[in-house]
């Protein structure tokens, strides 16, 4: 069974640009969550999608957005990049996003904003 | 107040010893609790999860949950150098996973 796949693995962008990250969940999983991980802040929840709908949202500015497709693949978009957006972005998939099962993480996309 | 608190460490233990990692959470209604291990430069991987008060054992790992005191701990018996990593505590509450900032564990040969 294939794991969670995130693409690309590494990105370098300049300030003001926008970026789109992709996450393919484990087959059969319908919930995809996105997290930002930085050395100072740890893992911070961005948002969660379930059946193409954003079900939960963290405390990030509107520059961070996402969507989910009918095949459960999810994309995250960050517009008008800032230096502080440099981080490891992780997505996690689970069957239903409920706490009775674990979430499996992808390898992450490391974004560097210069 | 953060939802999940962990001591950042580093926690250093000699090989073969028991490593004890602790985590406290703020919301008494939290439903389930997870421990993840993250090696440097890698993504978190699940070690185990626990829902009910008491202990849950899986190999060298034991998770302990005390809902009255709002803490969850992870014990690693017979610690190995390969256990050196950052351990993340996660709490599930109201459809969200909240993560602690992690405890760095160093197991010295």
CSV table of N, CA and C in Angstrom, one decimal, chain B residues 5-106:
chain,number,residue,atom,x,y,z
B,5,UNK,N,1.8,20.7,25.8
B,5,UNK,CA,3.1,21.2,26.3
B,5,UNK,C,4.1,20.0,26.4
B,6,UNK,N,5.3,20.2,26.0
B,6,UNK,CA,6.3,19.2,26.2
B,6,UNK,C,7.6,19.9,26.5
B,7,UNK,N,8.4,19.3,27.4
B,7,UNK,CA,9.7,19.8,27.6
B,7,UNK,C,10.6,19.6,26.4
B,8,UNK,N,11.3,20.6,25.9
B,8,UNK,CA,12.0,20.5,24.7
B,8,UNK,C,13.3,19.7,24.8
B,9,UNK,N,13.8,19.5,26.0
B,9,UNK,CA,15.0,18.7,26.2
B,9,UNK,C,16.2,19.5,25.9
B,10,UNK,N,17.3,18.8,25.5
B,10,UNK,CA,17.4,17.4,25.2
B,10,UNK,C,17.4,16.6,26.5
B,11,UNK,N,16.8,15.4,26.4
B,11,UNK,CA,16.8,14.4,27.4
B,11,UNK,C,17.9,13.4,27.0
B,12,UNK,N,18.9,13.2,27.9
B,12,UNK,CA,20.0,12.3,27.6
B,12,UNK,C,19.9,11.1,28.5
B,13,UNK,N,19.9,9.9,27.9
B,13,UNK,CA,19.9,8.7,28.7
B,13,UNK,C,21.0,7.7,28.2
B,14,UNK,N,21.6,6.9,29.0
B,14,UNK,CA,22.6,5.9,28.5
B,14,UNK,C,21.8,4.8,27.8
B,15,UNK,N,22.5,4.1,26.9
B,15,UNK,CA,22.0,3.0,26.2
B,15,UNK,C,21.5,1.9,27.2
B,16,UNK,N,20.4,1.4,27.0
B,16,UNK,CA,19.8,0.3,27.9
B,16,UNK,C,19.0,0.9,29.0
B,17,UNK,N,19.0,2.2,29.2
B,17,UNK,CA,18.2,2.8,30.3
B,17,UNK,C,16.7,3.0,29.8
B,18,UNK,N,15.9,3.4,30.8
B,18,UNK,CA,14.5,3.7,30.4
B,18,UNK,C,14.4,5.3,30.2
B,19,UNK,N,13.9,5.6,29.1
B,19,UNK,CA,13.6,7.0,28.8
B,19,UNK,C,12.2,7.4,29.1
B,20,UNK,N,11.9,8.4,29.8
B,20,UNK,CA,10.6,8.9,30.1
B,20,UNK,C,10.3,10.2,29.5
B,21,UNK,N,9.3,10.3,28.7
B,21,UNK,CA,8.9,11.5,28.0
B,21,UNK,C,7.5,11.9,28.5
B,22,UNK,N,7.3,13.2,28.7
B,22,UNK,CA,6.1,13.6,29.3
B,22,UNK,C,5.4,14.7,28.5
B,23,UNK,N,4.1,14.8,28.6
B,23,UNK,CA,3.3,15.7,27.8
B,23,UNK,C,2.1,16.1,28.6
B,24,UNK,N,1.7,17.4,28.7
B,24,UNK,CA,0.5,17.8,29.3
B,24,UNK,C,-0.4,18.5,28.3
B,25,UNK,N,-1.7,18.4,28.5
B,25,UNK,CA,-2.6,19.1,27.6
B,25,UNK,C,-3.6,19.9,28.4
B,26,UNK,N,-4.2,20.9,27.7
B,26,UNK,CA,-5.0,21.9,28.4
B,26,UNK,C,-6.5,21.5,28.4
B,27,UNK,N,-6.9,20.9,27.3
B,27,UNK,CA,-8.4,20.7,27.2
B,27,UNK,C,-8.8,19.3,27.8
B,28,UNK,N,-9.6,19.4,28.9
B,28,UNK,CA,-10.0,18.2,29.6
B,28,UNK,C,-10.8,17.3,28.7
B,29,UNK,N,-11.4,17.8,27.7
B,29,UNK,CA,-12.3,17.1,26.8
B,29,UNK,C,-11.5,16.3,25.7
B,30,UNK,N,-10.2,16.4,25.7
B,30,UNK,CA,-9.4,15.8,24.6
B,30,UNK,C,-9.7,14.3,24.6
B,31,UNK,N,-9.7,13.7,23.4
B,31,UNK,CA,-10.3,12.4,23.2
B,31,UNK,C,-9.2,11.3,23.0
B,32,UNK,N,-8.2,11.6,22.3
B,32,UNK,CA,-7.2,10.6,22.0
B,32,UNK,C,-5.8,11.2,21.9
B,33,UNK,N,-4.9,10.4,22.1
B,33,UNK,CA,-3.5,10.9,22.4
B,33,UNK,C,-2.5,10.0,21.6
B,34,UNK,N,-1.5,10.7,21.0
B,34,UNK,CA,-0.6,10.0,20.1
B,34,UNK,C,0.8,10.4,20.4
B,35,UNK,N,1.7,9.4,20.1
B,35,UNK,CA,3.1,9.7,20.2
B,35,UNK,C,3.7,9.5,18.8
B,36,UNK,N,4.4,10.5,18.3
B,36,UNK,CA,5.1,10.4,17.0
B,36,UNK,C,6.6,10.5,17.3
B,37,UNK,N,7.4,9.9,16.5
B,37,UNK,CA,8.9,10.0,16.5
B,37,UNK,C,9.3,10.7,15.2
B,38,UNK,N,10.2,11.7,15.3
B,38,UNK,CA,10.6,12.4,14.1
B,38,UNK,C,12.2,12.4,14.2
B,39,UNK,N,12.8,11.8,13.2
B,39,UNK,CA,14.2,11.9,13.0
B,39,UNK,C,14.5,13.2,12.3
B,40,UNK,N,15.7,13.7,12.5
B,40,UNK,CA,16.1,15.0,11.9
B,40,UNK,C,15.9,14.9,10.4
B,41,UNK,N,15.2,15.9,9.8
B,41,UNK,CA,15.0,15.9,8.4
B,41,UNK,C,14.0,15.0,7.8
B,42,UNK,N,13.3,14.3,8.7
B,42,UNK,CA,12.3,13.3,8.2
B,42,UNK,C,10.9,13.7,8.7
B,43,UNK,N,9.9,13.0,8.3
B,43,UNK,CA,8.5,13.4,8.7
B,43,UNK,C,8.2,12.5,10.0
B,44,UNK,N,7.2,13.0,10.7
B,44,UNK,CA,6.8,12.2,11.9
B,44,UNK,C,6.3,10.8,11.6
B,45,UNK,N,6.6,9.8,12.4
B,45,UNK,CA,6.0,8.5,12.2
B,45,UNK,C,5.4,8.1,13.6
B,46,UNK,N,4.2,7.4,13.4
B,46,UNK,CA,3.5,7.1,14.6
B,46,UNK,C,4.2,6.0,15.4
B,47,UNK,N,4.3,6.2,16.7
B,47,UNK,CA,4.7,5.1,17.6
B,47,UNK,C,3.5,4.3,18.2
B,48,UNK,N,2.7,5.1,18.8
B,48,UNK,CA,1.5,4.5,19.4
B,48,UNK,C,0.5,5.5,19.8
B,49,UNK,N,-0.8,5.1,20.0
B,49,UNK,CA,-1.8,6.0,20.5
B,49,UNK,C,-2.6,5.3,21.6
B,50,UNK,N,-3.2,6.2,22.4
B,50,UNK,CA,-3.9,5.7,23.6
B,50,UNK,C,-5.2,6.5,23.8
B,51,UNK,N,-6.3,5.9,24.2
B,51,UNK,CA,-7.5,6.6,24.4
B,51,UNK,C,-8.0,6.5,25.9
B,52,UNK,N,-7.6,5.4,26.5
B,52,UNK,CA,-8.2,5.2,27.9
B,52,UNK,C,-7.2,5.4,29.0
B,53,UNK,N,-7.6,5.8,30.1
B,53,UNK,CA,-6.7,5.9,31.3
B,53,UNK,C,-5.9,4.6,31.5
B,54,UNK,N,-4.7,4.7,31.9
B,54,UNK,CA,-3.9,3.6,32.2
B,54,UNK,C,-2.7,3.4,31.3
B,55,UNK,N,-2.2,2.2,31.2
B,55,UNK,CA,-1.0,2.0,30.4
B,55,UNK,C,-1.4,1.2,29.1
B,56,UNK,N,-0.6,1.4,28.1
B,56,UNK,CA,-0.7,0.6,26.9
B,56,UNK,C,0.7,0.3,26.4
B,57,UNK,N,1.0,-1.0,26.3
B,57,UNK,CA,2.4,-1.4,25.9
B,57,UNK,C,2.4,-1.9,24.5
B,58,UNK,N,3.5,-1.6,23.9
B,58,UNK,CA,3.8,-2.1,22.5
B,58,UNK,C,5.3,-2.3,22.4
B,59,UNK,N,5.8,-3.5,22.6
B,59,UNK,CA,7.2,-3.8,22.5
B,59,UNK,C,7.9,-3.1,23.6
B,60,UNK,N,8.9,-2.3,23.2
B,60,UNK,CA,9.7,-1.5,24.2
B,60,UNK,C,9.0,-0.2,24.7
B,61,UNK,N,7.9,0.1,24.1
B,61,UNK,CA,7.2,1.3,24.3
B,61,UNK,C,6.0,1.1,25.2
B,62,UNK,N,5.8,2.0,26.2
B,62,UNK,CA,4.6,2.1,27.0
B,62,UNK,C,4.1,3.5,27.1
B,63,UNK,N,2.8,3.6,26.7
B,63,UNK,CA,2.2,4.9,26.8
B,63,UNK,C,1.3,4.9,28.1
B,64,UNK,N,1.3,6.0,28.8
B,64,UNK,CA,0.5,6.1,30.0
B,64,UNK,C,-0.3,7.4,29.9
B,65,UNK,N,-1.6,7.2,30.2
B,65,UNK,CA,-2.6,8.3,30.2
B,65,UNK,C,-3.2,8.5,31.5
B,66,UNK,N,-3.2,9.7,32.0
B,66,UNK,CA,-3.9,10.1,33.2
B,66,UNK,C,-4.8,11.3,32.9
B,67,UNK,N,-6.1,11.1,32.6
B,67,UNK,CA,-7.0,12.2,32.2
B,67,UNK,C,-7.3,13.1,33.3
B,68,UNK,N,-7.3,12.6,34.5
B,68,UNK,CA,-7.6,13.5,35.6
B,68,UNK,C,-6.5,14.6,35.8
B,69,UNK,N,-5.3,14.2,35.6
B,69,UNK,CA,-4.1,15.1,35.7
B,69,UNK,C,-3.8,15.7,34.3
B,70,UNK,N,-4.4,15.3,33.3
B,70,UNK,CA,-4.2,15.8,31.9
B,70,UNK,C,-2.7,15.6,31.5
B,71,UNK,N,-2.2,14.5,31.7
B,71,UNK,CA,-0.9,14.2,31.1
B,71,UNK,C,-0.8,12.8,30.5
B,72,UNK,N,0.1,12.8,29.5
B,72,UNK,CA,0.3,11.5,28.9
B,72,UNK,C,1.8,11.3,28.8
B,73,UNK,N,2.3,10.1,29.0
B,73,UNK,CA,3.8,9.9,28.9
B,73,UNK,C,4.1,8.7,28.0
B,74,UNK,N,5.4,8.7,27.7
B,74,UNK,CA,5.9,7.6,26.9
B,74,UNK,C,7.1,7.1,27.5
B,75,UNK,N,7.2,5.8,27.8
B,75,UNK,CA,8.3,5.2,28.4
B,75,UNK,C,9.0,4.3,27.3
B,76,UNK,N,10.3,4.4,27.2
B,76,UNK,CA,11.0,3.6,26.2
B,76,UNK,C,12.0,2.8,27.0
B,77,UNK,N,11.8,1.5,27.0
B,77,UNK,CA,12.7,0.6,27.8
B,77,UNK,C,13.8,0.2,26.9
B,78,UNK,N,14.9,-0.2,27.6
B,78,UNK,CA,16.1,-0.6,26.9
B,78,UNK,C,16.5,0.3,25.7
B,79,UNK,N,16.6,1.6,26.0
B,79,UNK,CA,16.8,2.6,25.0
B,79,UNK,C,18.0,2.3,24.2
B,80,UNK,N,17.9,2.5,22.9
B,80,UNK,CA,19.0,2.3,21.9
B,80,UNK,C,19.4,3.6,21.2
B,81,UNK,N,20.6,3.7,20.8
B,81,UNK,CA,21.0,4.9,20.1
B,81,UNK,C,20.1,5.2,18.9
B,82,UNK,N,19.5,4.2,18.3
B,82,UNK,CA,18.6,4.5,17.2
B,82,UNK,C,17.3,5.1,17.6
B,83,UNK,N,17.0,5.2,18.9
B,83,UNK,CA,15.9,5.9,19.5
B,83,UNK,C,16.1,7.4,19.5
B,84,UNK,N,17.3,7.8,19.3
B,84,UNK,CA,17.6,9.2,19.4
B,84,UNK,C,16.8,10.0,18.3
B,85,UNK,N,16.0,10.8,18.7
B,85,UNK,CA,15.0,11.5,17.8
B,85,UNK,C,14.3,12.5,18.6
B,86,UNK,N,13.4,13.3,17.9
B,86,UNK,CA,12.4,14.1,18.6
B,86,UNK,C,11.1,13.4,18.7
B,87,UNK,N,10.5,13.4,19.9
B,87,UNK,CA,9.3,12.8,20.1
B,87,UNK,C,8.2,13.8,20.3
B,88,UNK,N,7.2,13.7,19.4
B,88,UNK,CA,6.1,14.6,19.4
B,88,UNK,C,4.8,14.0,20.1
B,89,UNK,N,4.2,14.7,20.9
B,89,UNK,CA,3.0,14.3,21.6
B,89,UNK,C,1.8,15.0,20.8
B,90,UNK,N,0.8,14.3,20.5
B,90,UNK,CA,-0.3,14.9,19.7
B,90,UNK,C,-1.6,14.5,20.5
B,91,UNK,N,-2.5,15.5,20.5
B,91,UNK,CA,-3.8,15.3,21.1
B,91,UNK,C,-4.9,15.6,20.1
B,92,UNK,N,-5.9,14.7,20.1
B,92,UNK,CA,-7.0,14.9,19.2
B,92,UNK,C,-8.2,15.5,20.0
B,93,UNK,N,-8.7,16.6,19.4
B,93,UNK,CA,-9.8,17.3,20.1
B,93,UNK,C,-10.6,18.1,19.1
B,94,UNK,N,-11.9,17.9,19.1
B,94,UNK,CA,-12.8,18.7,18.2
B,94,UNK,C,-12.3,18.7,16.8
B,95,UNK,N,-12.0,17.5,16.3
B,95,UNK,CA,-11.7,17.3,14.9
B,95,UNK,C,-10.3,17.9,14.5
B,96,UNK,N,-9.5,18.2,15.5
B,96,UNK,CA,-8.2,18.7,15.2
B,96,UNK,C,-7.1,17.9,15.9
B,97,UNK,N,-6.0,17.8,15.3
B,97,UNK,CA,-4.8,17.3,16.0
B,97,UNK,C,-4.0,18.5,16.5
B,98,UNK,N,-3.6,18.5,17.8
B,98,UNK,CA,-2.7,19.5,18.3
B,98,UNK,C,-1.4,18.8,18.7
B,99,UNK,N,-0.3,19.4,18.2
B,99,UNK,CA,1.0,18.8,18.5
B,99,UNK,C,1.8,19.6,19.5
B,100,UNK,N,2.5,19.0,20.3
B,100,UNK,CA,3.5,19.6,21.2
B,100,UNK,C,4.7,20.0,20.3
B,101,UNK,N,5.6,20.7,20.9
B,101,UNK,CA,6.8,21.1,20.1
B,101,UNK,C,7.9,20.1,20.1
B,102,UNK,N,7.7,19.0,20.9
B,102,UNK,CA,8.6,17.9,20.8
B,102,UNK,C,9.6,17.9,21.9
B,103,UNK,N,10.1,16.7,22.3
B,103,UNK,CA,11.2,16.5,23.2
B,103,UNK,C,12.3,15.8,22.5
B,104,UNK,N,13.5,16.4,22.5
B,104,UNK,CA,14.6,15.7,21.8
B,104,UNK,C,15.3,14.7,22.8
B,105,UNK,N,15.4,13.5,22.3
B,105,UNK,CA,16.0,12.4,23.1
B,105,UNK,C,17.3,12.0,22.5
B,106,UNK,N,18.3,12.0,23.4
B,106,UNK,CA,19.7,11.5,23.0
B,106,UNK,C,20.0,10.2,23.8
